[in-house]
Amino acid sequence: MTIQYSIIAPIYNELENLPELYRRVKEVMSAAGGTWELLLVDDGSTDGSTEAIRALAQEDKHVRPLIFARNFGHQVAITAGWDYARGEAVIIIDADLQDPPEVIPELIAKWKEGYQVVYAVRAEREGETWFKKVTAAAFYRIIYRITDVKIPLDSGDFRLMDRKVVDVLKTMRERHRFPRGMSAWVGFKQVGVPYKRAARYAGVTKYPFNKMLKLALNAITGFSYFPLQMATFFGFISAGLAALAIPVVIIMRLMGSQFFEGQATTLIAVLFLGGVQLISLGVLGEYLGRVYDEAKGRPLYILSEGPED
Ligand code: UDP
Ligand code: MG
C-alpha cells in the first residue's frame, strides 16, 4: 500500500499531549482524504510517553512508533522520522499542539499546487514568555544575516516536504543539525503559509535556554563561516590600531607628553589582545569539535524499538 502523507511528531515527555495530538491529527487526516501514517518518535521519554505510544500503535495501524534508546534531541528525532517515513508528502509537527494539526490541510493544498516545501510561518505566537519571543526573533534575524542560506524568518520545523526533498535530506547525515536550515538549503519550490502558533496544550517547554543556545550554534556553524571570519576581522582591526598608535605615541613623546607611560596601558593592551585571541581560539574549537564529531562517524540515533518490532 502506498502512503500519501507521513506526519512526524517528536515526543519528549509529552504524555498529557499524546491523546489530544492523536485525536486531532486523526480527525484532520481522515477528512483530508488519502492514506496517512503518524510517526511518533519517542526521544527518550521518562514520563510514560513510551508506553502510551506503544498502546496507540497497538490500537491504530496508522500509528508507527520509533523508540530511541535515549534522548538524542529534537532535531535528531525529526531525522529518524525522515528515515522511516513512507509518505509522498512528509509533515513535521510539534507534539505539544503549538502547531495546530488543522493547518495541515492548508500545507497539503499548497503541495498539490506543486510546491515541494511548504513551511508554516508564525504570524503570531501565543502563550510564550517575552524572553522566548525576543530571543527567537533575534535568533531568526541573526541567522538570516550571517548565513548563506536564506532561512525564512519566523518559520519553525512545522512544514510539509515532498518525497523528493526528503530523499535528499536523508543523505545529509551531519551530526549537529538544523533541520529548518537544511530544508531551506536544498532549494526546490518553496512557499510559506502563515499560521497562529498556539500555546502549549499541556506541560512545559522541553527547550530550556541551553538547548536553544545549542540549536543556535548548530545553525550558525552549520551554515556559515562568519564567526571564523570575525577572528580575521578583529586581527586586522588590532593590527591596524597598533600601526596607527606607533606614530601617535612617538609624536606625543617628542612633545613631552606622559600619557602612555605606566603599566596600565600595557596591561589593557595585553588583556584586550589576549581576550580576542582566546575568543578566536574558542570559535576555532567549536568548528574543530564538530569536525571531530563527524570524523567519529557514530550513528545519529539508536532505536531500541523500530516501527516493525
Ligand atoms: N522534543 C524532543 N526532544 C527534546 C526536546 C523536545 O523530541 O530533547 C520535542 C518536544 O516533545 C516537542 C518538540 O520537540 O514535540 C518541541 O519542543 P518544545 O515544545 O518543548 O519546544 P518549544 O515549542 O518550547 O520551542
Ligand atoms: Mg512547543
Tab-separated table of C-alpha atoms and ligand atoms in Angstrom:
chain	number	residue	atom	x	y	z
A	1	MET	CA	0.000	0.000	0.000
A	2	THR	CA	1.354	3.411	-0.849
A	3	ILE	CA	1.134	6.047	1.807
A	4	GLN	CA	0.333	9.575	0.804
A	5	TYR	CA	1.048	11.524	3.982
A	6	SER	CA	3.523	10.891	6.785
A	7	ILE	CA	3.204	13.007	9.881
A	8	ILE	CA	6.239	13.086	12.143
A	9	ALA	CA	5.881	14.154	15.767
A	10	PRO	CA	8.956	14.157	18.051
A	11	ILE	CA	7.974	13.263	21.588
A	12	TYR	CA	9.951	14.066	24.703
A	13	ASN	CA	7.850	13.639	27.823
A	14	GLU	CA	4.553	14.664	26.255
A	15	LEU	CA	2.271	12.169	27.981
A	16	GLU	CA	-0.555	14.660	28.543
A	17	ASN	CA	-0.418	15.872	24.943
A	18	LEU	CA	-0.347	12.476	23.207
A	19	PRO	CA	-4.066	11.566	23.256
A	20	GLU	CA	-5.090	15.037	22.084
A	21	LEU	CA	-2.395	15.071	19.393
A	22	TYR	CA	-3.541	11.692	18.108
A	23	ARG	CA	-7.209	12.676	18.192
A	24	ARG	CA	-6.722	15.931	16.297
A	25	VAL	CA	-4.313	14.502	13.724
A	26	LYS	CA	-6.673	11.620	13.087
A	27	GLU	CA	-9.629	13.932	12.683
A	28	VAL	CA	-7.791	16.218	10.270
A	29	MET	CA	-6.230	13.410	8.246
A	30	SER	CA	-9.444	11.408	7.943
A	31	ALA	CA	-11.069	14.489	6.470
A	32	ALA	CA	-8.111	15.247	4.209
A	33	GLY	CA	-8.571	12.103	2.154
A	34	GLY	CA	-5.650	9.876	1.184
A	35	THR	CA	-3.697	7.336	3.159
A	36	TRP	CA	-1.626	8.536	6.074
A	37	GLU	CA	0.646	7.431	8.882
A	38	LEU	CA	1.620	9.098	12.140
A	39	LEU	CA	5.226	8.520	13.144
A	40	LEU	CA	5.647	9.078	16.851
A	41	VAL	CA	9.343	9.408	17.613
A	42	ASP	CA	9.969	8.857	21.296
A	43	ASP	CA	13.128	10.795	22.129
A	44	GLY	CA	13.980	9.014	25.370
A	45	SER	CA	10.868	9.969	27.327
A	46	THR	CA	10.776	9.066	31.001
A	47	ASP	CA	7.188	10.018	31.856
A	48	GLY	CA	5.378	7.040	30.375
A	49	SER	CA	5.004	8.522	26.884
A	50	THR	CA	6.783	5.432	25.532
A	51	GLU	CA	4.078	3.088	26.827
A	52	ALA	CA	1.360	5.438	25.590
A	53	ILE	CA	2.910	5.441	22.115
A	54	ARG	CA	3.070	1.641	22.104
A	55	ALA	CA	-0.581	1.463	23.142
A	56	LEU	CA	-1.647	3.870	20.389
A	57	ALA	CA	0.257	1.821	17.814
A	58	GLN	CA	-1.472	-1.348	19.014
A	59	GLU	CA	-4.840	0.280	18.728
A	60	ASP	CA	-4.435	2.016	15.373
A	61	LYS	CA	-2.255	0.839	12.498
A	62	HIS	CA	-1.861	4.428	11.296
A	63	VAL	CA	0.472	4.991	14.232
A	64	ARG	CA	4.082	3.845	13.843
A	65	PRO	CA	6.337	4.058	16.880
A	66	LEU	CA	10.056	4.847	16.799
A	67	ILE	CA	11.552	4.477	20.248
A	68	PHE	CA	15.030	5.931	20.874
A	69	ALA	CA	17.439	4.259	23.254
A	70	ARG	CA	17.953	7.619	24.978
A	71	ASN	CA	17.353	11.341	24.461
A	72	PHE	CA	19.068	12.381	21.235
A	73	GLY	CA	17.366	15.723	20.777
A	74	HIS	CA	14.521	17.172	18.780
A	75	GLN	CA	16.481	17.592	15.540
A	76	VAL	CA	17.641	14.005	15.552
A	77	ALA	CA	14.102	12.793	16.272
A	78	ILE	CA	12.943	14.625	13.157
A	79	THR	CA	15.735	12.943	11.215
A	80	ALA	CA	14.623	9.493	12.326
A	81	GLY	CA	11.153	10.437	11.134
A	82	TRP	CA	12.552	11.292	7.701
A	83	ASP	CA	14.377	7.964	7.579
A	84	TYR	CA	11.267	5.892	8.276
A	85	ALA	CA	8.538	7.974	6.645
A	86	ARG	CA	6.965	6.306	3.623
A	87	GLY	CA	4.648	9.089	2.511
A	88	GLU	CA	4.685	11.067	-0.726
A	89	ALA	CA	4.447	14.160	1.443
A	90	VAL	CA	6.085	14.372	4.862
A	91	ILE	CA	4.846	16.736	7.557
A	92	ILE	CA	6.733	17.641	10.731
A	93	ILE	CA	4.684	18.814	13.681
A	94	ASP	CA	5.399	19.534	17.360
A	95	ALA	CA	3.713	17.140	19.754
A	96	ASP	CA	2.608	19.882	22.157
A	97	LEU	CA	-0.043	21.153	19.707
A	98	GLN	CA	1.619	24.534	19.364
A	99	ASP	CA	1.452	23.758	15.658
A	100	PRO	CA	-2.257	23.148	15.149
A	101	PRO	CA	-2.914	19.996	13.075
A	102	GLU	CA	-5.791	21.927	11.499
A	103	VAL	CA	-3.190	23.853	9.454
A	104	ILE	CA	-2.057	20.628	7.724
A	105	PRO	CA	-4.782	20.789	5.006
A	106	GLU	CA	-3.502	24.268	4.054
A	107	LEU	CA	0.018	22.851	3.689
A	108	ILE	CA	-1.359	19.965	1.622
A	109	ALA	CA	-3.246	22.376	-0.638
A	110	LYS	CA	-0.019	24.230	-1.462
A	111	TRP	CA	1.738	20.916	-2.081
A	112	LYS	CA	-0.974	19.946	-4.521
A	113	GLU	CA	-0.363	23.259	-6.302
A	114	GLY	CA	3.147	21.977	-6.971
A	115	TYR	CA	5.251	23.395	-4.112
A	116	GLN	CA	7.787	20.928	-2.725
A	117	VAL	CA	8.497	22.592	0.612
A	118	VAL	CA	5.598	24.302	2.362
A	119	TYR	CA	6.758	25.882	5.619
A	120	ALA	CA	4.422	27.347	8.191
A	121	VAL	CA	5.288	30.889	9.264
A	122	ARG	CA	4.477	32.032	12.789
A	123	ALA	CA	2.414	35.135	12.208
A	124	GLU	CA	1.503	35.209	15.890
A	125	ARG	CA	2.747	33.389	18.974
A	126	GLU	CA	0.583	32.693	21.944
A	127	GLY	CA	1.393	31.792	25.496
A	128	GLU	CA	5.149	32.214	25.328
A	129	THR	CA	7.311	34.352	27.581
A	130	TRP	CA	8.577	37.677	26.269
A	131	PHE	CA	12.083	36.299	26.714
A	132	LYS	CA	11.354	33.407	24.349
A	133	LYS	CA	9.741	35.710	21.801
A	134	VAL	CA	12.588	38.240	21.885
A	135	THR	CA	15.357	35.634	21.723
A	136	ALA	CA	13.543	33.750	18.955
A	137	ALA	CA	13.027	36.909	16.904
A	138	ALA	CA	16.681	37.917	17.345
A	139	PHE	CA	17.806	34.390	16.516
A	140	TYR	CA	15.931	34.222	13.194
A	141	ARG	CA	17.240	37.624	12.169
A	142	ILE	CA	20.878	36.937	13.077
A	143	ILE	CA	20.778	33.610	11.240
A	144	TYR	CA	19.234	35.312	8.226
A	145	ARG	CA	22.012	37.907	8.181
A	146	ILE	CA	25.101	35.807	8.676
A	147	THR	CA	24.344	32.538	6.916
A	148	ASP	CA	24.470	31.821	3.206
A	149	VAL	CA	21.073	30.120	3.138
A	150	LYS	CA	18.051	32.313	3.264
A	151	ILE	CA	16.178	30.533	6.021
A	152	PRO	CA	12.668	32.035	6.028
A	153	LEU	CA	12.098	34.351	9.006
A	154	ASP	CA	9.896	33.042	11.825
A	155	SER	CA	9.439	29.588	10.332
A	156	GLY	CA	9.999	26.640	12.616
A	157	ASP	CA	10.093	22.948	11.842
A	158	PHE	CA	6.359	22.785	11.171
A	159	ARG	CA	6.336	22.133	7.429
A	160	LEU	CA	5.422	19.776	4.624
A	161	MET	CA	8.057	18.356	2.324
A	162	ASP	CA	7.747	16.400	-0.865
A	163	ARG	CA	9.195	12.889	-1.116
A	164	LYS	CA	11.927	14.229	-3.450
A	165	VAL	CA	13.073	16.716	-0.808
A	166	VAL	CA	13.033	14.136	1.982
A	167	ASP	CA	15.113	11.745	-0.122
A	168	VAL	CA	17.767	14.452	-0.455
A	169	LEU	CA	17.621	15.344	3.251
A	170	LYS	CA	18.099	11.687	4.153
A	171	THR	CA	21.527	11.778	2.502
A	172	MET	CA	22.620	14.738	4.673
A	173	ARG	CA	23.953	12.998	7.769
A	174	GLU	CA	25.604	15.916	9.578
A	175	ARG	CA	25.724	15.434	13.315
A	176	HIS	CA	24.947	18.939	14.500
A	177	ARG	CA	21.685	19.518	12.791
A	178	PHE	CA	19.413	22.396	11.984
A	179	PRO	CA	16.539	20.816	10.045
A	180	ARG	CA	14.771	24.019	9.000
A	181	GLY	CA	18.049	25.339	7.595
A	182	MET	CA	18.717	22.061	5.828
A	183	SER	CA	15.315	22.099	4.206
A	184	ALA	CA	15.892	25.687	3.022
A	185	TRP	CA	19.360	24.772	1.745
A	186	VAL	CA	18.159	22.048	-0.646
A	187	GLY	CA	16.202	24.514	-2.764
A	188	PHE	CA	13.200	23.219	-4.731
A	189	LYS	CA	9.966	25.161	-4.975
A	190	GLN	CA	9.235	26.604	-1.544
A	191	VAL	CA	6.409	28.629	-0.141
A	192	GLY	CA	5.291	29.880	3.283
A	193	VAL	CA	1.862	29.639	4.874
A	194	PRO	CA	1.135	31.960	7.820
A	195	TYR	CA	-0.411	30.479	10.945
A	196	LYS	CA	-1.080	31.349	14.540
A	197	ARG	CA	1.224	29.455	16.864
A	198	ALA	CA	-0.851	28.332	19.795
A	199	ALA	CA	0.129	27.964	23.412
A	200	ARG	CA	1.259	24.552	24.621
A	201	TYR	CA	-1.721	22.239	25.193
A	202	ALA	CA	-0.162	20.802	28.352
A	203	GLY	CA	3.198	20.540	30.082
A	204	VAL	CA	6.201	22.832	29.927
A	205	THR	CA	8.729	23.579	27.218
A	206	LYS	CA	11.411	20.934	26.620
A	207	TYR	CA	13.677	23.624	25.223
A	208	PRO	CA	15.483	25.275	28.137
A	209	PHE	CA	17.889	28.103	27.361
A	210	ASN	CA	20.930	25.839	26.973
A	211	LYS	CA	19.190	23.749	24.307
A	212	MET	CA	18.143	26.899	22.470
A	213	LEU	CA	21.737	28.103	22.572
A	214	LYS	CA	22.952	24.772	21.198
A	215	LEU	CA	20.456	24.936	18.368
A	216	ALA	CA	21.568	28.481	17.567
A	217	LEU	CA	25.211	27.326	17.484
A	218	ASN	CA	24.266	24.456	15.170
A	219	ALA	CA	22.509	26.871	12.884
A	220	ILE	CA	25.407	29.310	12.771
A	221	THR	CA	28.259	26.823	12.473
A	222	GLY	CA	26.311	24.599	10.117
A	223	PHE	CA	25.563	27.300	7.615
A	224	SER	CA	28.233	29.972	7.958
A	225	TYR	CA	31.929	30.737	8.499
A	226	PHE	CA	31.051	34.125	9.898
A	227	PRO	CA	32.469	33.500	13.416
A	228	LEU	CA	35.744	32.291	11.907
A	229	GLN	CA	35.907	35.367	9.725
A	230	MET	CA	35.337	37.539	12.777
A	231	ALA	CA	38.763	36.439	14.071
A	232	THR	CA	40.388	37.690	10.881
A	233	PHE	CA	38.396	40.899	11.145
A	234	PHE	CA	39.480	41.563	14.729
A	235	GLY	CA	43.050	40.654	13.806
A	236	PHE	CA	43.117	43.355	11.154
A	237	ILE	CA	41.472	45.884	13.449
A	238	SER	CA	44.006	45.315	16.263
A	239	ALA	CA	46.943	45.294	13.882
A	240	GLY	CA	45.641	48.481	12.256
A	241	LEU	CA	45.179	50.194	15.623
A	242	ALA	CA	48.681	49.194	16.669
A	243	ALA	CA	50.146	50.547	13.449
A	244	LEU	CA	48.318	53.823	13.936
A	245	ALA	CA	49.348	54.042	17.576
A	246	ILE	CA	53.088	53.890	16.880
A	247	PRO	CA	53.476	57.339	15.220
A	248	VAL	CA	50.961	58.854	17.639
A	249	VAL	CA	52.946	57.689	20.661
A	250	ILE	CA	56.257	58.785	19.128
A	251	ILE	CA	54.928	62.260	18.385
A	252	MET	CA	53.340	62.611	21.829
A	253	ARG	CA	56.601	61.542	23.486
A	254	LEU	CA	58.599	64.037	21.449
A	255	MET	CA	56.165	66.704	22.582
A	256	GLY	CA	56.863	65.745	26.171
A	257	SER	CA	53.551	64.023	26.967
A	258	GLN	CA	53.483	61.488	29.800
A	259	PHE	CA	50.235	59.973	28.588
A	260	PHE	CA	51.343	56.488	27.518
A	261	GLU	CA	53.598	55.782	30.437
A	262	GLY	CA	52.990	53.164	33.070
A	263	GLN	CA	51.863	49.597	33.281
A	264	ALA	CA	48.131	50.190	32.991
A	265	THR	CA	48.342	50.941	29.279
A	266	THR	CA	50.405	47.838	28.647
A	267	LEU	CA	48.136	45.714	30.777
A	268	ILE	CA	44.988	46.835	28.975
A	269	ALA	CA	46.539	46.238	25.577
A	270	VAL	CA	47.748	42.770	26.576
A	271	LEU	CA	44.421	41.804	28.132
A	272	PHE	CA	42.495	43.044	25.138
A	273	LEU	CA	44.614	41.101	22.677
A	274	GLY	CA	44.654	38.046	24.931
A	275	GLY	CA	40.879	38.181	25.114
A	276	VAL	CA	40.461	38.437	21.380
A	277	GLN	CA	42.869	35.562	20.864
A	278	LEU	CA	41.142	33.295	23.379
A	279	ILE	CA	37.731	34.010	21.893
A	280	SER	CA	39.067	33.255	18.421
A	281	LEU	CA	40.549	30.033	19.731
A	282	GLY	CA	37.183	29.121	21.221
A	283	VAL	CA	35.453	29.765	17.925
A	284	LEU	CA	38.037	27.606	16.174
A	285	GLY	CA	37.409	24.949	18.829
A	286	GLU	CA	33.675	24.940	18.112
A	287	TYR	CA	34.304	24.175	14.476
A	288	LEU	CA	37.094	21.703	15.223
A	289	GLY	CA	34.919	19.823	17.723
A	290	ARG	CA	32.259	19.485	15.081
A	291	VAL	CA	34.786	18.129	12.602
A	292	TYR	CA	35.903	15.627	15.270
A	293	ASP	CA	32.314	14.519	15.853
A	294	GLU	CA	31.857	13.966	12.143
A	295	ALA	CA	35.127	12.018	11.957
A	296	LYS	CA	33.942	9.573	14.620
A	297	GLY	CA	31.083	8.636	12.326
A	298	ARG	CA	28.790	7.378	15.072
A	299	PRO	CA	25.161	6.685	14.236
A	300	LEU	CA	22.911	9.723	14.588
A	301	TYR	CA	20.496	7.845	16.833
A	302	ILE	CA	19.912	4.405	18.267
A	303	LEU	CA	16.497	2.781	18.100
A	304	SER	CA	15.535	0.470	20.898
A	305	GLU	CA	12.313	-0.316	19.050
A	306	GLY	CA	11.514	0.279	15.410
A	307	PRO	CA	8.091	0.504	13.768
A	308	GLU	CA	8.272	-3.122	12.702
A	309	ASP	CA	9.210	-4.572	16.111
B	1	UDP	N1	11.478	17.462	21.858
B	1	UDP	C1	12.205	16.305	21.602
B	1	UDP	N2	13.411	16.133	22.219
B	1	UDP	C2	13.948	17.076	23.052
B	1	UDP	C3	13.215	18.263	23.280
B	1	UDP	C4	11.989	18.430	22.669
B	1	UDP	O1	11.746	15.433	20.856
B	1	UDP	O2	15.043	16.860	23.561
B	1	UDP	C5	10.153	17.630	21.206
B	1	UDP	C6	9.024	18.001	22.132
B	1	UDP	O3	8.434	16.854	22.699
B	1	UDP	C7	8.078	18.738	21.202
B	1	UDP	C8	9.026	19.408	20.226
B	1	UDP	O4	10.254	18.705	20.311
B	1	UDP	O5	7.245	17.863	20.490
B	1	UDP	C9	9.223	20.866	20.511
B	1	UDP	O6	9.633	21.041	21.854
B	1	UDP	P1	9.043	22.170	22.803
B	1	UDP	O7	7.586	22.331	22.550
B	1	UDP	O8	9.437	21.855	24.192
B	1	UDP	O9	9.830	23.442	22.289
B	1	UDP	P2	9.277	24.948	22.189
B	1	UDP	O10	7.985	24.875	21.425
B	1	UDP	O11	9.101	25.409	23.585
B	1	UDP	O12	10.354	25.669	21.445
B	2	MG	MG	6.416	23.754	21.938
